Amino acid sequence: MAKSDNAESERPLASPSEPPTSSPEPATDATAEPSAAQPKGHSPRFWAIIVSLSLLAFISALDTMIITTALPTITQDIGGATQYIWIGNSFVLASSVLQPLCGQLADILGRKIPVVASIALFMIGSGVAGGAVNTAMFIVGRSVQGVGAGGIYVLIDIVCCDLVPLRDRGKYIGIINAWAGVAAALGPVLGGVLAERDWRWIFYMNLPICVLPLVCILAFMNLKTGDGSFKLAQVDYSGTVLFILSIVSLLIGLVTGGITHPWSSWQVIVPLVLGIVGWICFHLHQHFYAKHPSIPTRLFSNRTSATGYALTFLGSVLLQTAGYFLPVYFQAVLRTTVSDSGVYFLPIAIGSLFSAVIGGVLLSKYGAFRPLHAAAFALSTVGFGLFTLLNDDTPKVAWAFYQLILVAGLGMTISTILPAILAGLAESDVAAATAAFSFIKTFGFVWGVTVPSVIFMGVFNNNLSTISSPDLREQLKDGRAYSFASEAHRIGSTIEPEVWSEVVKVYTTSLDAIWWFSLGLSILSMFMVAGERGLDLSTELKTEYGMEEVADSKKQAE
């Protein structure tokens, strides 16, 4: 620990922009640095790239959630009821496993080629999935689409880091990634609407939407390519293969457990064990054997970055838990339709947009991330605590206010954690660190469904005996309560009020267990903030991959 503390302490003691050995002059006042480091305003090219990245963040996140309500319709149309789990999860699987490789390719090939390739793969996969005539074709399309989306997840953050100094990154990361939160809320509603008309347009609509960012990237993103050489021999091939096999095995166990097979079955335990062992072997390989590791262990060698990664994971779990189970409350307890539950979820969707931007602006203005992180998880604690009060009599103004409190906190984590991670690392580690950040965030989303689902199903099964109707107990047991919620508005009116109140009570009790679980994670996260150090955030842009106009302006300023 002393070694990592010493490594971190070098940055705060130096000028915010450079280490002491490379600075020819004493540190000057930080307020004078921005004008010396880059021009005061941003060019139209800069904003064209920011808008393009925002569109990409929106559309790639939308495709993660939009299929949830349309999946029954798609399965019925193309068949494949037995492959239901893979139809739903092939996208998540494919988008996760190649993210570290994308970060490494961004260093080797420069940023533009991987971005264009990711958009192209996303569009190709969308076209294949939209035109699918059978299950295999659909799964292939979704997998190709997921590979493209995974690259987009990583590269939008990397490119943003190339455009602005560390201290300003939270602001622009917030602007870009907040649209992913909006997409997550709109996805189920839009998926339900399109499924009623023609589900294929769920995927076809991606093609025209992606054309604009693709054209803008090709026309305006003239970024440097590092030293200008394509050194594909530096790709961590063996590490990438080991990582892919490990994560695929781990995710197979996570997504099939409790759905396709019981958690205690060998079909779940074996993939989980192999995945965990493989993941450990991957990190050993990265540390001891890889000449050019895709996830170097130095990314976790200081306490600020390591804590930042842990907070990324926990924040993602909390966001996904709220996004996955609040609609269950709206649909099962309040008996709303799927589309209405999406409207009821808007306080989190819209609130995340504003909270992420506000968090980034505060980080840019004051340069202190620890108070923002502590406040974020404190608000999350309050928000989930208030969620434990939710029942069928909770007025709209109350649950809307509860959502706003929750997202006021968790929304800030979207924009303020990555700059904290990068503060303890060298600028040359931006791509690798951002790729690791993106993967951990995505992996947190998987756990944000898996763990709360296990809790929900367990509590629900334990309380089924309080429902007097045997037919309803059969319809609700062993995880069926989640899908039943979407039909509650219709089925509830056909059931005797006394019996339905029993059902609502079981739903409320099961959801309460999830809210208490999330409250505990929020408290843990709030205390973990103490593991971060108050490192300075540089106000000078120093990168080999910046826009040419930024580099030219910097030279003129010097």
Coordinates of C-alpha atoms in Angstrom, one line a residue:
M1 CA 0.0 0.0 0.0
A2 CA 2.8 2.4 0.7
K3 CA 4.1 1.9 -2.8
S4 CA 0.8 2.8 -4.4
D5 CA 0.3 5.8 -2.1
N6 CA 3.7 7.1 -3.2
A7 CA 2.9 6.6 -6.8
E8 CA -0.3 8.6 -6.4
S9 CA 1.3 11.3 -4.3
E10 CA 3.5 12.4 -7.2
R11 CA 0.6 14.0 -9.1
P12 CA -0.8 16.3 -6.3
L13 CA 2.6 17.5 -5.4
A14 CA 3.3 18.5 -9.0
S15 CA 1.7 21.0 -11.3
P16 CA -1.8 19.8 -12.2
S17 CA -0.7 19.5 -15.8
E18 CA 2.8 17.9 -15.7
P19 CA 5.1 15.9 -13.4
P20 CA 7.9 17.9 -11.8
T21 CA 10.6 16.3 -14.0
S22 CA 9.1 17.5 -17.3
S23 CA 8.1 21.0 -16.3
P24 CA 10.7 23.7 -17.1
E25 CA 9.0 26.2 -14.8
P26 CA 7.5 26.2 -11.3
A27 CA 3.9 25.4 -11.0
T28 CA 1.7 28.4 -11.7
D29 CA -1.9 29.2 -10.7
A30 CA -4.3 26.6 -12.1
T31 CA -6.6 29.2 -13.4
A32 CA -4.1 30.4 -15.9
E33 CA -3.6 27.0 -17.5
P34 CA -6.7 26.5 -19.6
S35 CA -5.9 29.5 -21.8
A36 CA -2.4 28.3 -22.3
A37 CA -3.4 24.8 -23.0
Q38 CA -6.2 25.2 -25.5
P39 CA -8.4 27.8 -27.1
K40 CA -11.1 29.4 -25.1
G41 CA -14.0 28.1 -27.3
H42 CA -14.7 24.9 -29.1
S43 CA -15.0 24.7 -32.9
P44 CA -18.0 23.4 -34.8
R45 CA -16.0 20.3 -35.6
F46 CA -15.6 19.6 -31.9
W47 CA -19.4 20.0 -31.3
A48 CA -20.2 17.8 -34.3
I49 CA -18.1 15.0 -32.7
I50 CA -19.8 15.5 -29.3
V51 CA -23.2 15.3 -30.9
S52 CA -22.2 12.2 -32.9
L53 CA -20.9 10.5 -29.8
S54 CA -24.1 11.4 -27.9
L55 CA -26.2 9.8 -30.7
L56 CA -24.0 6.7 -30.6
A57 CA -24.4 6.5 -26.9
F58 CA -28.2 6.8 -27.2
I59 CA -28.7 4.3 -30.0
S60 CA -26.4 1.6 -28.6
A61 CA -27.9 1.8 -25.1
L62 CA -31.4 1.8 -26.6
D63 CA -30.8 -1.5 -28.3
T64 CA -29.9 -3.1 -24.9
M65 CA -33.3 -2.3 -23.5
I66 CA -35.7 -2.0 -26.4
I67 CA -35.9 -5.7 -27.0
T68 CA -37.2 -6.5 -23.5
T69 CA -40.9 -5.8 -24.3
A70 CA -40.7 -6.9 -27.9
L71 CA -39.0 -10.3 -27.3
P72 CA -42.2 -12.3 -26.9
T73 CA -43.5 -11.0 -30.3
I74 CA -40.1 -11.6 -32.0
T75 CA -39.9 -15.1 -30.6
Q76 CA -43.5 -15.9 -31.7
D77 CA -42.8 -14.6 -35.2
I78 CA -39.4 -16.3 -36.0
G79 CA -39.8 -19.3 -33.6
G80 CA -37.1 -20.3 -31.2
A81 CA -39.0 -20.5 -27.9
T82 CA -36.3 -22.9 -26.7
Q83 CA -33.5 -20.4 -27.5
Y84 CA -35.4 -17.6 -25.7
I85 CA -32.5 -16.9 -23.3
W86 CA -29.9 -16.5 -26.1
I87 CA -32.2 -14.3 -28.2
G88 CA -32.3 -11.9 -25.3
N89 CA -28.7 -12.1 -24.1
S90 CA -26.6 -12.6 -27.3
F91 CA -26.3 -8.8 -27.6
V92 CA -25.1 -8.4 -24.0
L93 CA -22.7 -11.2 -24.3
A94 CA -21.1 -10.0 -27.5
S95 CA -20.9 -6.4 -26.4
S96 CA -19.0 -7.3 -23.2
V97 CA -16.2 -9.6 -24.2
L98 CA -14.3 -7.5 -26.8
Q99 CA -14.2 -4.2 -24.9
P100 CA -10.6 -4.6 -23.7
L101 CA -9.5 -5.4 -27.2
C102 CA -11.2 -2.3 -28.5
G103 CA -9.2 -0.2 -26.1
Q104 CA -5.9 -1.8 -27.3
L105 CA -6.8 -1.4 -31.0
A106 CA -7.6 2.3 -30.3
D107 CA -4.0 2.8 -29.2
I108 CA -2.5 0.8 -32.1
L109 CA -4.7 1.9 -35.0
G110 CA -5.8 5.3 -33.7
R111 CA -9.3 6.2 -32.7
K112 CA -11.0 6.8 -36.1
I113 CA -10.7 3.4 -37.7
P114 CA -12.1 1.5 -34.6
V115 CA -15.0 4.0 -34.3
V116 CA -16.0 3.6 -37.9
A117 CA -15.6 -0.2 -37.8
S118 CA -17.8 -0.3 -34.6
I119 CA -20.6 1.8 -36.2
A120 CA -20.4 -0.3 -39.4
L121 CA -20.7 -3.6 -37.4
F122 CA -23.6 -2.1 -35.4
M123 CA -25.4 -1.2 -38.6
I124 CA -24.7 -4.6 -40.3
G125 CA -25.9 -6.4 -37.2
S126 CA -29.1 -4.3 -37.1
G127 CA -29.8 -5.1 -40.8
V128 CA -29.3 -8.8 -40.3
A129 CA -31.4 -8.9 -37.1
G130 CA -34.2 -6.8 -38.7
G131 CA -34.3 -9.1 -41.7
A132 CA -34.0 -12.4 -39.7
V133 CA -36.2 -15.2 -40.9
N134 CA -35.2 -17.7 -38.2
T135 CA -33.7 -17.8 -34.8
A136 CA -30.1 -18.5 -35.9
M137 CA -30.1 -15.5 -38.2
F138 CA -31.5 -13.3 -35.5
I139 CA -28.9 -14.4 -32.9
V140 CA -26.1 -13.8 -35.4
G141 CA -27.4 -10.3 -36.2
R142 CA -27.8 -9.4 -32.5
S143 CA -24.3 -10.8 -31.8
V144 CA -22.7 -8.7 -34.6
Q145 CA -24.7 -5.7 -33.4
G146 CA -23.4 -6.3 -29.9
V147 CA -19.8 -6.4 -31.0
G148 CA -20.3 -3.0 -32.6
A149 CA -22.1 -1.6 -29.6
G150 CA -19.4 -2.8 -27.3
G151 CA -16.8 -0.9 -29.3
I152 CA -19.0 2.1 -29.3
Y153 CA -19.3 2.0 -25.5
V154 CA -15.5 2.0 -25.1
L155 CA -14.6 4.4 -27.9
I156 CA -17.0 7.3 -27.1
D157 CA -15.3 7.7 -23.7
I158 CA -11.8 7.4 -25.2
V159 CA -12.5 10.0 -27.9
C160 CA -14.0 12.3 -25.4
C161 CA -10.9 12.0 -23.3
D162 CA -8.8 12.9 -26.3
L163 CA -10.8 16.1 -26.9
V164 CA -10.7 17.8 -23.5
P165 CA -8.4 18.0 -20.5
L166 CA -8.9 15.7 -17.5
R167 CA -10.7 18.3 -15.4
D168 CA -13.3 19.0 -18.2
R169 CA -13.9 15.3 -19.1
G170 CA -16.6 14.8 -16.5
K171 CA -18.7 17.6 -18.1
Y172 CA -18.6 16.2 -21.6
I173 CA -18.8 12.5 -20.5
G174 CA -21.9 13.5 -18.6
I175 CA -23.4 15.2 -21.7
I176 CA -22.7 12.1 -23.9
N177 CA -23.4 9.2 -21.6
A178 CA -26.5 10.8 -20.0
W179 CA -28.3 10.0 -23.3
A180 CA -27.7 6.3 -22.6
G181 CA -29.8 6.7 -19.4
V182 CA -32.6 8.3 -21.5
A183 CA -32.4 5.4 -23.9
A184 CA -32.6 2.9 -21.1
A185 CA -35.9 4.4 -20.0
L186 CA -37.4 4.8 -23.5
G187 CA -36.3 1.4 -24.7
P188 CA -39.0 -0.8 -23.2
V189 CA -41.8 1.7 -24.2
L190 CA -40.5 2.2 -27.7
G191 CA -40.0 -1.6 -28.1
G192 CA -43.6 -2.3 -27.1
V193 CA -45.0 0.3 -29.5
L194 CA -42.9 -1.0 -32.4
A195 CA -43.6 -4.6 -31.6
E196 CA -47.3 -3.9 -32.0
R197 CA -46.8 -2.6 -35.5
D198 CA -43.6 -4.2 -37.0
W199 CA -40.8 -5.4 -34.7
R200 CA -38.3 -5.3 -37.5
W201 CA -38.2 -1.5 -37.4
I202 CA -36.7 -1.8 -33.9
F203 CA -33.5 -2.7 -35.8
Y204 CA -34.1 -1.0 -39.2
M205 CA -34.4 2.4 -37.5
N206 CA -30.8 2.1 -36.4
L207 CA -29.6 2.4 -40.0
P208 CA -30.7 6.0 -40.7
I209 CA -29.9 7.1 -37.1
C210 CA -26.3 5.8 -37.4
V211 CA -25.7 7.5 -40.8
L212 CA -25.4 11.0 -39.2
P213 CA -22.7 10.1 -36.7
L214 CA -20.9 8.0 -39.2
V215 CA -20.8 10.8 -41.7
C216 CA -19.7 13.3 -39.0
I217 CA -17.0 11.0 -37.7
L218 CA -15.6 10.5 -41.3
A219 CA -15.8 14.2 -42.1
F220 CA -14.7 15.8 -38.8
M221 CA -12.9 13.5 -36.5
N222 CA -9.4 14.0 -37.9
L223 CA -7.5 12.7 -34.9
K224 CA -3.9 11.8 -34.8
T225 CA -2.9 8.1 -34.7
G226 CA -0.3 8.1 -32.1
D227 CA 3.1 7.4 -33.6
G228 CA 1.5 6.7 -37.0
S229 CA 2.4 3.0 -37.1
F230 CA 0.1 0.1 -37.3
K231 CA 1.7 -2.5 -34.9
L232 CA -0.8 -5.3 -34.9
A233 CA 1.9 -7.5 -33.4
Q234 CA 1.3 -5.6 -30.2
V235 CA -2.3 -7.0 -29.9
D236 CA -2.6 -9.2 -26.8
Y237 CA -4.0 -12.2 -28.7
S238 CA -3.6 -14.9 -26.1
G239 CA -4.9 -12.6 -23.3
T240 CA -7.9 -11.6 -25.5
V241 CA -8.8 -15.3 -26.2
L242 CA -8.5 -16.2 -22.5
F243 CA -10.6 -13.2 -21.5
I244 CA -13.3 -14.0 -24.0
L245 CA -13.6 -17.6 -23.0
S246 CA -13.6 -16.7 -19.3
I247 CA -16.2 -14.0 -19.6
V248 CA -18.4 -16.0 -21.9
S249 CA -18.4 -18.9 -19.5
L250 CA -19.1 -16.6 -16.5
L251 CA -22.0 -14.9 -18.3
I252 CA -23.5 -18.2 -19.5
G253 CA -23.8 -19.1 -15.8
L254 CA -25.2 -15.8 -14.8
V255 CA -27.8 -15.5 -17.5
T256 CA -29.1 -19.1 -17.4
G257 CA -29.1 -19.5 -13.6
G258 CA -32.6 -19.5 -12.2
I259 CA -34.1 -19.3 -15.7
T260 CA -33.0 -22.2 -17.9
H261 CA -31.4 -24.2 -15.0
P262 CA -31.6 -24.0 -11.2
W263 CA -28.7 -22.2 -9.6
S264 CA -27.6 -25.4 -7.9
S265 CA -27.4 -27.4 -11.1
W266 CA -24.1 -28.3 -12.7
Q267 CA -25.1 -26.5 -15.9
V268 CA -24.8 -23.2 -13.9
I269 CA -22.1 -24.1 -11.4
V270 CA -19.5 -25.4 -13.9
P271 CA -19.6 -22.3 -16.2
L272 CA -19.4 -20.0 -13.2
V273 CA -16.4 -21.9 -11.7
L274 CA -14.6 -22.1 -15.1
G275 CA -15.3 -18.4 -15.7
I276 CA -13.9 -17.3 -12.3
V277 CA -10.8 -19.5 -12.6
G278 CA -10.3 -18.3 -16.2
W279 CA -10.6 -14.7 -15.2
I280 CA -8.0 -15.1 -12.4
C281 CA -5.7 -16.8 -14.9
F282 CA -6.3 -13.9 -17.3
H283 CA -5.1 -11.3 -14.8
L284 CA -2.1 -13.5 -13.9
H285 CA -1.3 -13.7 -17.6
Q286 CA -1.6 -9.9 -17.9
H287 CA 0.8 -9.3 -15.0
F288 CA 3.5 -11.9 -15.6
Y289 CA 3.4 -13.0 -19.2
A290 CA 1.8 -10.5 -21.6
K291 CA 4.3 -8.2 -23.3
H292 CA 1.5 -5.8 -24.3
P293 CA -1.4 -6.4 -21.9
S294 CA -4.9 -5.3 -22.8
I295 CA -5.8 -4.7 -19.2
P296 CA -2.4 -4.0 -17.4
T297 CA -2.4 -4.6 -13.7
R298 CA -1.0 -1.1 -13.1
L299 CA -4.5 0.2 -13.7
F300 CA -5.4 -1.2 -10.3
S301 CA -2.1 -0.4 -8.6
N302 CA -3.2 2.7 -6.8
R303 CA -6.0 3.1 -4.4
T304 CA -7.8 5.9 -6.2
S305 CA -8.1 4.1 -9.5
A306 CA -8.9 0.8 -7.8
T307 CA -11.6 2.4 -5.7
G308 CA -13.0 4.2 -8.8
Y309 CA -13.4 0.9 -10.6
A310 CA -15.2 -0.6 -7.6
L311 CA -17.5 2.4 -7.4
T312 CA -18.1 2.0 -11.2
F313 CA -19.3 -1.6 -10.7
L314 CA -21.5 -0.8 -7.7
G315 CA -23.0 2.3 -9.3
S316 CA -23.9 0.2 -12.4
V317 CA -25.5 -2.5 -10.2
L318 CA -27.6 0.2 -8.5
L319 CA -28.6 1.9 -11.7
Q320 CA -29.6 -1.3 -13.4
T321 CA -31.5 -2.5 -10.3
A322 CA -33.6 0.6 -10.3
G323 CA -34.2 0.4 -14.0
Y324 CA -35.1 -3.2 -14.0
F325 CA -37.4 -3.4 -11.0
L326 CA -39.1 0.0 -10.8
P327 CA -41.2 -1.0 -13.8
V328 CA -42.2 -4.1 -11.9
Y329 CA -43.6 -1.9 -9.1
F330 CA -45.5 0.3 -11.6
Q331 CA -46.9 -2.6 -13.6
A332 CA -47.6 -5.2 -10.8
V333 CA -48.4 -3.0 -7.8
L334 CA -49.9 0.1 -9.5
R335 CA -51.3 -1.9 -12.4
T336 CA -50.1 0.3 -15.2
T337 CA -49.5 -0.8 -18.8
V338 CA -46.0 -1.3 -20.1
S339 CA -46.0 2.0 -21.9
D340 CA -47.4 3.9 -18.9
S341 CA -44.7 2.4 -16.7
G342 CA -42.2 3.9 -19.1
V343 CA -43.8 7.3 -18.6
Y344 CA -43.7 6.8 -14.8
F345 CA -40.0 6.1 -15.1
L346 CA -39.2 9.4 -16.8
P347 CA -38.1 11.1 -13.6
I348 CA -35.1 8.8 -13.6
A349 CA -34.5 9.0 -17.3
I350 CA -34.7 12.8 -17.6
G351 CA -33.2 13.3 -14.1
S352 CA -30.1 11.2 -15.1
L353 CA -29.5 13.5 -18.0
F354 CA -29.4 16.7 -15.8
S355 CA -27.7 15.0 -12.9
A356 CA -24.8 13.7 -15.0
V357 CA -24.3 17.1 -16.6
I358 CA -24.5 18.9 -13.3
G359 CA -22.0 16.5 -11.8
G360 CA -19.6 17.0 -14.7
V361 CA -19.9 20.8 -14.5
L362 CA -19.2 20.8 -10.7
L363 CA -16.2 18.6 -11.2
S364 CA -14.9 20.9 -14.0
K365 CA -15.4 24.0 -11.8
Y366 CA -14.0 22.8 -8.5
G367 CA -11.8 19.8 -9.5
A368 CA -12.8 17.8 -6.4
F369 CA -14.4 14.4 -7.1
R370 CA -14.5 12.8 -3.6
P371 CA -17.3 15.1 -2.3
L372 CA -19.3 14.5 -5.4
H373 CA -18.9 10.7 -5.0
A374 CA -19.8 10.8 -1.3
A375 CA -22.9 13.0 -2.1
A376 CA -23.9 10.7 -5.0
F377 CA -24.1 7.6 -2.9
A378 CA -25.5 9.4 0.1
L379 CA -28.4 10.5 -2.1
S380 CA -28.7 6.9 -3.5
T381 CA -29.0 5.7 0.1
V382 CA -31.8 8.1 0.8
G383 CA -33.5 7.3 -2.5
F384 CA -33.5 3.5 -2.0
G385 CA -34.5 4.1 1.7
L386 CA -37.6 6.0 0.4
F387 CA -38.3 3.2 -2.1
T388 CA -38.9 0.8 0.9
L389 CA -42.0 3.0 1.6
L390 CA -43.6 2.2 -1.8
N391 CA -46.9 0.4 -1.9
D392 CA -50.2 0.5 -3.8
D393 CA -51.3 3.6 -2.0
T394 CA -48.2 5.7 -2.7
P395 CA -49.2 9.0 -4.4
K396 CA -47.6 9.9 -7.8
V397 CA -45.9 13.0 -6.4
A398 CA -44.2 10.8 -3.8
W399 CA -42.7 8.1 -6.0
A400 CA -41.7 10.7 -8.6
F401 CA -39.9 12.7 -5.9
Y402 CA -38.2 9.5 -4.6
Q403 CA -36.9 8.8 -8.1
L404 CA -35.5 12.3 -8.5
I405 CA -33.6 12.0 -5.2
L406 CA -32.1 8.6 -6.3
V407 CA -31.1 9.8 -9.7
A408 CA -29.7 13.1 -8.4
G409 CA -27.1 10.9 -6.8
L410 CA -26.5 8.0 -9.2
G411 CA -26.7 10.3 -12.2
M412 CA -23.5 12.0 -11.0
T413 CA -21.6 8.8 -11.0
I414 CA -22.1 8.6 -14.8
S415 CA -19.8 11.6 -15.4
T416 CA -17.5 11.9 -12.3
I417 CA -16.0 8.4 -11.8
L418 CA -13.9 8.0 -14.9
P419 CA -12.0 11.3 -14.4
A420 CA -11.2 10.1 -10.9
I421 CA -9.8 6.8 -12.2
L422 CA -7.7 8.6 -14.8
A423 CA -6.3 11.1 -12.2
G424 CA -4.1 8.4 -10.7
L425 CA -2.9 7.0 -14.0
A426 CA -0.6 8.2 -16.8
E427 CA -2.2 9.8 -19.9
S428 CA -0.8 6.9 -22.0
D429 CA -3.1 4.6 -20.1
V430 CA -6.3 6.4 -21.2
A431 CA -7.5 3.8 -23.7
A432 CA -6.8 0.8 -21.6
A433 CA -8.2 2.4 -18.4
T434 CA -11.3 3.5 -20.3
A435 CA -11.8 0.1 -21.8
A436 CA -11.6 -1.5 -18.4
F437 CA -14.0 1.1 -17.0
S438 CA -16.5 0.4 -19.8
F439 CA -16.3 -3.4 -19.3
I440 CA -16.7 -3.1 -15.5
K441 CA -19.7 -0.8 -16.0
T442 CA -21.3 -3.3 -18.5
F443 CA -20.5 -6.2 -16.2
G444 CA -22.2 -4.3 -13.3
F445 CA -25.3 -4.0 -15.4
V446 CA -25.4 -7.8 -15.7
W447 CA -25.1 -8.3 -12.0
G448 CA -27.7 -5.5 -11.5
V449 CA -30.2 -7.9 -13.0
T450 CA -28.9 -11.2 -11.8
V451 CA -28.5 -10.6 -8.0
P452 CA -31.7 -8.7 -7.5
S453 CA -33.6 -11.2 -9.6
V454 CA -32.3 -14.0 -7.3
I455 CA -33.5 -12.0 -4.3
F456 CA -36.8 -11.2 -5.9
M457 CA -37.5 -14.8 -6.9
G458 CA -36.5 -16.2 -3.5
V459 CA -38.6 -13.8 -1.5
F460 CA -41.5 -14.2 -3.8
N461 CA -41.4 -18.0 -3.6
N462 CA -41.2 -17.9 0.2
N463 CA -44.3 -15.7 0.4
L464 CA -46.4 -17.5 -2.3
S465 CA -48.3 -19.4 0.4
T466 CA -50.0 -16.2 1.5
I467 CA -51.8 -16.1 -1.9
S468 CA -55.0 -18.1 -1.5
S469 CA -55.5 -19.0 -5.2
P470 CA -53.7 -22.1 -6.4
D471 CA -53.9 -21.1 -10.0
L472 CA -52.2 -17.7 -9.3
R473 CA -49.5 -19.4 -7.2
E474 CA -48.7 -21.6 -10.2
Q475 CA -48.5 -18.6 -12.5
L476 CA -46.2 -16.7 -10.2
K477 CA -43.7 -19.2 -8.9
D478 CA -40.1 -19.7 -9.9
G479 CA -39.4 -16.4 -11.5
R480 CA -42.6 -16.1 -13.5
A481 CA -43.7 -13.1 -11.4
Y482 CA -41.5 -10.7 -13.5
S483 CA -43.2 -11.5 -16.8
F484 CA -46.6 -11.7 -15.1
A485 CA -46.2 -8.0 -14.0
S486 CA -46.6 -6.8 -17.6
E487 CA -50.1 -8.4 -17.7
A488 CA -51.2 -7.3 -14.3
H489 CA -53.3 -4.4 -15.5
R490 CA -55.4 -6.8 -17.5
I491 CA -55.4 -9.9 -15.2
G492 CA -55.9 -7.9 -12.0
S493 CA -59.4 -6.7 -13.0
T494 CA -60.5 -10.3 -13.4
I495 CA -59.5 -11.4 -10.0
E496 CA -61.4 -10.9 -6.7
P497 CA -60.1 -7.7 -4.9
E498 CA -59.2 -9.7 -1.8
V499 CA -57.1 -12.2 -3.7
W500 CA -55.4 -9.5 -5.8
S501 CA -54.5 -7.6 -2.6
E502 CA -52.6 -10.7 -1.5
V503 CA -50.7 -10.7 -4.8
V504 CA -49.8 -7.0 -4.5
K505 CA -48.6 -7.7 -0.9
V506 CA -46.2 -10.4 -2.1
Y507 CA -44.9 -8.1 -4.9
T508 CA -44.4 -5.3 -2.4
T509 CA -42.6 -7.6 0.1
S510 CA -40.3 -9.0 -2.7
L511 CA -39.5 -5.5 -4.0
D512 CA -38.8 -4.3 -0.5
A513 CA -36.0 -6.9 -0.2
I514 CA -34.4 -5.5 -3.4
W515 CA -34.7 -1.9 -2.1
W516 CA -33.0 -2.9 1.2
F517 CA -30.3 -4.7 -0.8
S518 CA -29.7 -1.6 -2.9
L519 CA -29.7 0.6 0.2
G520 CA -27.0 -1.6 1.7
L521 CA -24.9 -1.4 -1.5
S522 CA -25.3 2.4 -1.5
I523 CA -24.0 2.7 2.1
L524 CA -21.1 0.4 1.3
S525 CA -20.3 2.6 -1.7
M526 CA -20.5 5.8 0.3
F527 CA -17.9 4.5 2.8
M528 CA -15.7 3.2 0.0
V529 CA -15.2 6.8 -1.3
A530 CA -12.8 7.2 1.6
G531 CA -10.4 5.0 -0.4
E532 CA -9.9 7.7 -2.9
R533 CA -7.2 10.3 -2.6
G534 CA -7.8 14.0 -3.5
L535 CA -5.7 14.0 -6.7
D536 CA -5.5 17.1 -8.9
L537 CA -7.3 17.0 -12.2
S538 CA -5.1 18.4 -15.0
T539 CA -6.3 21.4 -16.9
E540 CA -4.0 20.8 -19.8
L541 CA -4.7 18.5 -22.7
K542 CA -1.8 16.1 -23.4
T543 CA -2.5 13.3 -25.8
E544 CA -1.1 11.7 -28.9
Y545 CA -4.6 11.3 -30.3
G546 CA -6.1 14.8 -30.1
M547 CA -7.8 16.7 -32.9
E548 CA -5.3 18.4 -35.2
E549 CA -6.8 21.8 -34.6
V550 CA -6.4 21.4 -30.9
A551 CA -2.8 20.4 -31.3
D552 CA -2.2 23.4 -33.6
S553 CA -3.8 25.8 -31.2
K554 CA -1.7 24.5 -28.4
K555 CA 1.5 25.0 -30.4
Q556 CA 0.4 28.6 -31.2
A557 CA -0.3 29.3 -27.6
E558 CA 3.1 28.0 -26.6

